[in-house]
mmCIF file of C-alpha atoms and ligand atoms in Angstrom:
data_model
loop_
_atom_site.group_PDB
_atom_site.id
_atom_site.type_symbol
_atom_site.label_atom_id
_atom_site.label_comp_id
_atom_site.label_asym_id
_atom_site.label_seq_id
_atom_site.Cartn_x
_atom_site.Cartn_y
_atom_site.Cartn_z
ATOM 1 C CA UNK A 20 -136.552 71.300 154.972
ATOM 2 C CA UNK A 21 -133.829 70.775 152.433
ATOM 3 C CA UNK A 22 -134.532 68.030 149.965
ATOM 4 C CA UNK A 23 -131.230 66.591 148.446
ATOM 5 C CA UNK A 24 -131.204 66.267 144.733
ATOM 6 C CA UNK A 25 -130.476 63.475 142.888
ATOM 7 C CA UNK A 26 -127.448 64.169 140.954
ATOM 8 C CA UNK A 27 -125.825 67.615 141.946
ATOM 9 C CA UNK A 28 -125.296 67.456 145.436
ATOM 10 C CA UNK A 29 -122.206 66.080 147.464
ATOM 11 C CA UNK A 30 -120.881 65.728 150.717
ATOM 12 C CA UNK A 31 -117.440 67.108 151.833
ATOM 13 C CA UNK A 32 -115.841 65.785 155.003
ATOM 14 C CA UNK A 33 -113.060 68.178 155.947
ATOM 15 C CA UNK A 34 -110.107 67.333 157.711
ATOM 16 C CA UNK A 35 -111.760 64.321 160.669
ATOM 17 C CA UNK A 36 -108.174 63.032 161.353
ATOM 18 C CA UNK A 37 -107.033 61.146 164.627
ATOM 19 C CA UNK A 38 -104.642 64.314 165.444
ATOM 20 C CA UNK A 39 -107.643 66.635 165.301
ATOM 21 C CA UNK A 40 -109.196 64.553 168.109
ATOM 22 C CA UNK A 41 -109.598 64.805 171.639
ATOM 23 C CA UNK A 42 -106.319 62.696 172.530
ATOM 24 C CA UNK A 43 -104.461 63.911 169.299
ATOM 25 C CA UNK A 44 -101.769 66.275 168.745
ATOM 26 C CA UNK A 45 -103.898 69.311 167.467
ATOM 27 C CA UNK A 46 -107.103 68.388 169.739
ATOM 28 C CA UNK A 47 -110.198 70.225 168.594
ATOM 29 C CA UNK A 48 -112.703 70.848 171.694
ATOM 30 C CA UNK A 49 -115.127 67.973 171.257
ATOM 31 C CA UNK A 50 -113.786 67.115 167.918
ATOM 32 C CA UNK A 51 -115.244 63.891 168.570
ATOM 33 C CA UNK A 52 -118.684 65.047 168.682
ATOM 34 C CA UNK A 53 -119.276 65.230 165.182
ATOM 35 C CA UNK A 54 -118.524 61.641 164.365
ATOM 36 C CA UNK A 55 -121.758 60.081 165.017
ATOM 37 C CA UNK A 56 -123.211 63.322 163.473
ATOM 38 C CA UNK A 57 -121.357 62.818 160.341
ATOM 39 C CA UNK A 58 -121.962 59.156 160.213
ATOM 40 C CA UNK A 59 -125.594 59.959 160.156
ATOM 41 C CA UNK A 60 -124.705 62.780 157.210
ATOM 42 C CA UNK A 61 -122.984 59.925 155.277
ATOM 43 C CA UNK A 62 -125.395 57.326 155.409
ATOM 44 C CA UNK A 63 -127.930 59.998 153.950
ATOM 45 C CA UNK A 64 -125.674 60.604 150.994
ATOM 46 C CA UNK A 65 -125.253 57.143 150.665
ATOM 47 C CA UNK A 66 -128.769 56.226 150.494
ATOM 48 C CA UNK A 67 -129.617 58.674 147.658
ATOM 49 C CA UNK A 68 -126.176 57.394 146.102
ATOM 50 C CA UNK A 69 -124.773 61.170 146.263
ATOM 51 C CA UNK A 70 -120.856 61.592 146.260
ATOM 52 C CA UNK A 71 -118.631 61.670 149.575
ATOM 53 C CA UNK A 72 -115.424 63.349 149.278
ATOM 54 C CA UNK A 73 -112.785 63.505 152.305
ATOM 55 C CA UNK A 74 -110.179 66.024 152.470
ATOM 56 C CA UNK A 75 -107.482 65.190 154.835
ATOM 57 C CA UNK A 76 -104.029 67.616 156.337
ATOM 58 C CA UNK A 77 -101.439 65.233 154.894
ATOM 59 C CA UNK A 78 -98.144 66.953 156.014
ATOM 60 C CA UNK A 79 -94.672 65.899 155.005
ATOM 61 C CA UNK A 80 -92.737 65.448 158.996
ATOM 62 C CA UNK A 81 -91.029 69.515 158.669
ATOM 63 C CA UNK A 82 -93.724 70.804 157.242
ATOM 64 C CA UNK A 83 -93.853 74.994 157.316
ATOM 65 C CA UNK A 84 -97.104 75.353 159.433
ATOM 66 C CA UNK A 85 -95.293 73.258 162.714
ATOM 67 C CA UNK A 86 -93.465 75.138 165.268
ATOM 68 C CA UNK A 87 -90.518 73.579 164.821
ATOM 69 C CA UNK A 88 -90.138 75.629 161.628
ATOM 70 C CA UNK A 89 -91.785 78.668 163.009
ATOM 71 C CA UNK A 90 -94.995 77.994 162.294
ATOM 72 C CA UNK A 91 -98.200 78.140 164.468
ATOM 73 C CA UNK A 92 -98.921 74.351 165.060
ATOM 74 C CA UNK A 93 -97.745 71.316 166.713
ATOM 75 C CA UNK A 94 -96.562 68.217 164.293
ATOM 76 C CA UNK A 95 -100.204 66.983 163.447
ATOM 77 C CA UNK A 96 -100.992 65.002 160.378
ATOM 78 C CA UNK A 97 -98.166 63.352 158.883
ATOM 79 C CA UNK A 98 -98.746 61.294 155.955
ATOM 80 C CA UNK A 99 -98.679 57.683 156.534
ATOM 81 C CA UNK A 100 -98.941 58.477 160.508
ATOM 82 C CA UNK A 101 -101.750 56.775 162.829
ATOM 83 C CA UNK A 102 -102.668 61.007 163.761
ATOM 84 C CA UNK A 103 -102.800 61.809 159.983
ATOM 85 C CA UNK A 104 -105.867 58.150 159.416
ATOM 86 C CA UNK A 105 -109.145 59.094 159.628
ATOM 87 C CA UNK A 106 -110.968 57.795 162.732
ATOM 88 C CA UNK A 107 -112.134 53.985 162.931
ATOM 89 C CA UNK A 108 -115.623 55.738 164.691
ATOM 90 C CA UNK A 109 -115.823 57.703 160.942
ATOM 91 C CA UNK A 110 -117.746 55.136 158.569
ATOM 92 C CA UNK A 111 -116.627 56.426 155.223
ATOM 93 C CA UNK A 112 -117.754 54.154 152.792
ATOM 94 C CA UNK A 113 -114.951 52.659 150.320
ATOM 95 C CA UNK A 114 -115.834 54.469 147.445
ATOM 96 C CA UNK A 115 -115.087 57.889 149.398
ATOM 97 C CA UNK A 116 -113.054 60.555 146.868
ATOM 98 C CA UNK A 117 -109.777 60.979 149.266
ATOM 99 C CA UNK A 118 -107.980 64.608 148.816
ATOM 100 C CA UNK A 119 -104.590 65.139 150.203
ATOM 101 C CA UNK A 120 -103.631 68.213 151.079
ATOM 102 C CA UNK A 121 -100.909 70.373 152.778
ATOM 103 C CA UNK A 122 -98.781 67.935 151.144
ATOM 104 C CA UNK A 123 -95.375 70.117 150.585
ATOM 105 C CA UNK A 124 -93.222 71.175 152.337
ATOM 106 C CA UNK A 125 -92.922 74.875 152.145
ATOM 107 C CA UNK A 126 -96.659 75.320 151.526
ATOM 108 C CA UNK A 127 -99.375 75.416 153.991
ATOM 109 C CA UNK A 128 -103.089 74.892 151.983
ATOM 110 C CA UNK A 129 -105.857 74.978 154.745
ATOM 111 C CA UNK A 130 -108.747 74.778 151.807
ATOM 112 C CA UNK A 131 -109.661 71.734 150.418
ATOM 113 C CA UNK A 132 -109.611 73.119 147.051
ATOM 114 C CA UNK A 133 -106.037 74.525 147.496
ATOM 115 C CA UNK A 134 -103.766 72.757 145.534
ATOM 116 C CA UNK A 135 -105.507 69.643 144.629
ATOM 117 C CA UNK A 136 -108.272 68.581 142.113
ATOM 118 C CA UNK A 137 -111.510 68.785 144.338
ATOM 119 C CA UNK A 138 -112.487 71.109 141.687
ATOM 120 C CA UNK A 139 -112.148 69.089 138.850
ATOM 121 C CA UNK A 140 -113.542 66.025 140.784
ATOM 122 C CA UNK A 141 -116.780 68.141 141.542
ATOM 123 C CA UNK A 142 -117.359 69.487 137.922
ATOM 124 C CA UNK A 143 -116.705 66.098 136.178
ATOM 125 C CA UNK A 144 -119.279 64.452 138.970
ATOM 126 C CA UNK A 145 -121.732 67.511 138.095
ATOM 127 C CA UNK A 146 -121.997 68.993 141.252
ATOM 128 C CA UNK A 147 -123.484 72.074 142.103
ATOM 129 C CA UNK A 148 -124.289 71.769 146.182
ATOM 130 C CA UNK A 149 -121.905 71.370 148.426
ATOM 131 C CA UNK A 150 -122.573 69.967 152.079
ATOM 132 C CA UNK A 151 -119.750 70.598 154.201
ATOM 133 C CA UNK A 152 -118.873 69.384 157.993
ATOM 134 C CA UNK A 153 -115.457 68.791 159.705
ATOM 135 C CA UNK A 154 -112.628 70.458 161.173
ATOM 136 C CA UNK A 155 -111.765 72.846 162.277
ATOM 137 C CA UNK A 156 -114.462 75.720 162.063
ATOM 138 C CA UNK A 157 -111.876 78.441 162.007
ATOM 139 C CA UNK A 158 -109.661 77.038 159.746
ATOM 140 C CA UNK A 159 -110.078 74.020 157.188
ATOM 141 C CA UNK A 160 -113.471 74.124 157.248
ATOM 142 C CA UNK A 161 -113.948 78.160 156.442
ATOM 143 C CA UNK A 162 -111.566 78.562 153.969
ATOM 144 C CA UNK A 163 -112.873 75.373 152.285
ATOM 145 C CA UNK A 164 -116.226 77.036 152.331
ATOM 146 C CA UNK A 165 -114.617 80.262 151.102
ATOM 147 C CA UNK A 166 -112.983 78.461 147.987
ATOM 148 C CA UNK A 167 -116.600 76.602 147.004
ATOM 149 C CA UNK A 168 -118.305 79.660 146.753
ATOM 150 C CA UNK A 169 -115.378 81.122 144.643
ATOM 151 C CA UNK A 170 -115.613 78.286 142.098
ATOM 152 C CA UNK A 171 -119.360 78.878 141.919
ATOM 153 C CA UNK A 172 -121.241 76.094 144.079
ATOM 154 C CA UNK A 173 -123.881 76.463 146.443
ATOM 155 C CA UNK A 174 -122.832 75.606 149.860
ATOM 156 C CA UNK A 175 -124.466 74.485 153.147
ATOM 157 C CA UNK A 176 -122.410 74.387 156.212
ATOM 158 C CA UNK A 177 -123.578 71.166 158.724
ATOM 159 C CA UNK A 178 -123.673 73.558 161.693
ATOM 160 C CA UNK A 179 -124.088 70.015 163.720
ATOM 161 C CA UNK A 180 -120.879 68.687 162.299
ATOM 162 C CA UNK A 181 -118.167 71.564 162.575
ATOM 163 C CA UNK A 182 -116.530 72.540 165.606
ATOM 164 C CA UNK A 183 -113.546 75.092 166.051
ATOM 165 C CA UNK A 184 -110.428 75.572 167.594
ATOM 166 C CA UNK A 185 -110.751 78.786 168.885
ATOM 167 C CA UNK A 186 -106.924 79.760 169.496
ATOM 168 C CA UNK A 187 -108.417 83.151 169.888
ATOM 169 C CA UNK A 188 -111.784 83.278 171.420
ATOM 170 C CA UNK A 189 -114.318 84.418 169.056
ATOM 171 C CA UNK A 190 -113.105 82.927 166.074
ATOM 172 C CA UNK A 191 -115.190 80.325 165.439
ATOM 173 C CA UNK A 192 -118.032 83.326 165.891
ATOM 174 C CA UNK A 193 -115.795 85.468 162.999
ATOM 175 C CA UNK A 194 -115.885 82.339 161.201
ATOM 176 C CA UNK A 195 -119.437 81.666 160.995
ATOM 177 C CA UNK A 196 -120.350 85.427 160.652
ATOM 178 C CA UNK A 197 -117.615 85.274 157.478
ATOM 179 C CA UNK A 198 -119.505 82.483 155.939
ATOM 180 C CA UNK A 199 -123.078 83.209 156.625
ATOM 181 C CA UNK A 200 -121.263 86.801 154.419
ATOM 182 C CA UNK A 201 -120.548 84.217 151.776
ATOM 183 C CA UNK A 202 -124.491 82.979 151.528
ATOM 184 C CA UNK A 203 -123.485 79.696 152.996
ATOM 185 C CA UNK A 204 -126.993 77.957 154.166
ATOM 186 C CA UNK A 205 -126.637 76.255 157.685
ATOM 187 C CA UNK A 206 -128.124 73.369 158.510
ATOM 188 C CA UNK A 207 -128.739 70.262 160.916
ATOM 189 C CA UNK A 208 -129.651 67.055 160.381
ATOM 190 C CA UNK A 209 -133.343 67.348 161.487
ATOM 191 C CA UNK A 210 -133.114 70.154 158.053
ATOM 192 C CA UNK A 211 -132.893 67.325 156.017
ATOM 193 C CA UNK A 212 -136.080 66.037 154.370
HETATM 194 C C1 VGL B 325 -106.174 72.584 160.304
HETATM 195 C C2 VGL B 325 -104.706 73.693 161.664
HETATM 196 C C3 VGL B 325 -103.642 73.165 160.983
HETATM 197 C C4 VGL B 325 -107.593 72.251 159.953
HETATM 198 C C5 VGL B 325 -105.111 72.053 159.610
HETATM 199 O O1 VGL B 325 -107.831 71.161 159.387
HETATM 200 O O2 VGL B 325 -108.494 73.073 160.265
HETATM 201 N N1 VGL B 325 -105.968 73.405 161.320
HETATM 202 N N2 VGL B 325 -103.858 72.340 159.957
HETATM 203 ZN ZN1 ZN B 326 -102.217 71.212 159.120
#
């Protein structure tokens, strides 16, 4: 049982965009799944009045990482798109902390932390534990993970409310393995006290 503290701990969505959706662009294998999952997650954090923070891929239309420009993805995510909005099934509440990222053009970013202020956002709020769910395993979500144990914070990976995109199979395995290296905690929503 994890019992969530008072004023340290947060909640980072990563990446729940239309595009990453069964139906979108960049479809994650039952992206979809995690919603209700996740909606259960936020009303948690809500209760105990605990930060939410939402990262979203926020791509300018040529960004580097699409195919078009020799990159390895389909156009997913452009800023201001319908793909690039987060889900109407998502219920972020309206004082979620929104981070753009990805947002130049020559630069891909697939961490959270990369490039923007989630740091400084985290330290002013005072937060030490980081519970983190989204999309994709393999990608956003891991090096996001990767980043938050660099800068320090305790992190606990909602193994309920990730799922990957396995472009090669057994990444979403490497990913895991890489972050259970890191001392990431995984948990489910039945861990919560
Ligand atoms: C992501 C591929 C490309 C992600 C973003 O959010 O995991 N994956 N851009
Ligand atoms: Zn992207």
């Amino acid at each position: 049982m994890i019992e969530l503290q008072p004023s340290t701990d947060a909640l980072i969505v990563v990446d729940v965009q239309n595009d990453f959706l069964p139906g979108g662009t960049l479809a994650i294998p039952e992206g979809d799944q995690i919603i209700p999952v996740l909606n259960h997650y936020i009303d948690r954090f809500t209760a105990e009045g605990l930060p939410i923070l939402a990262t979203r891929d926020w791509h300018p239309s040529h960004h580097c990482s699409f195919q078009s420009r020799g990159g390895p993805w389909p156009p997913h995510c452009i800023a201001e798109t319908h793909g690039a909005q987060f889900p109407s099934e998502l219920c972020l509440p309206s004082e979620t902390r929104i981070i753009s990222k990805a947002t130049e053009p020559e630069r891909e970013a697939y961490s959270g932390f990369d490039g923007t202020d989630l740091d400084r956002q985290l330290q002013r709020l005072g937060m030490k534990r980081l519970f983190i769910g989204g999309l994709a395993t393999d990608y956003c979500v891991l090096n996001t993970v990767r980043d938050a144990r660099s800068c320090g914070y305790q992190v606990f990976l909602l193994r309920d409310a990730v799922r990957a995109v396995n472009i090669n199979p057994g990444d979403e395995q490497k990913a895991l393995d890489e972050m259970q290296r890191l001392e990431t905690r995984f948990i489910t929503l039945q861990d919560l006290a």
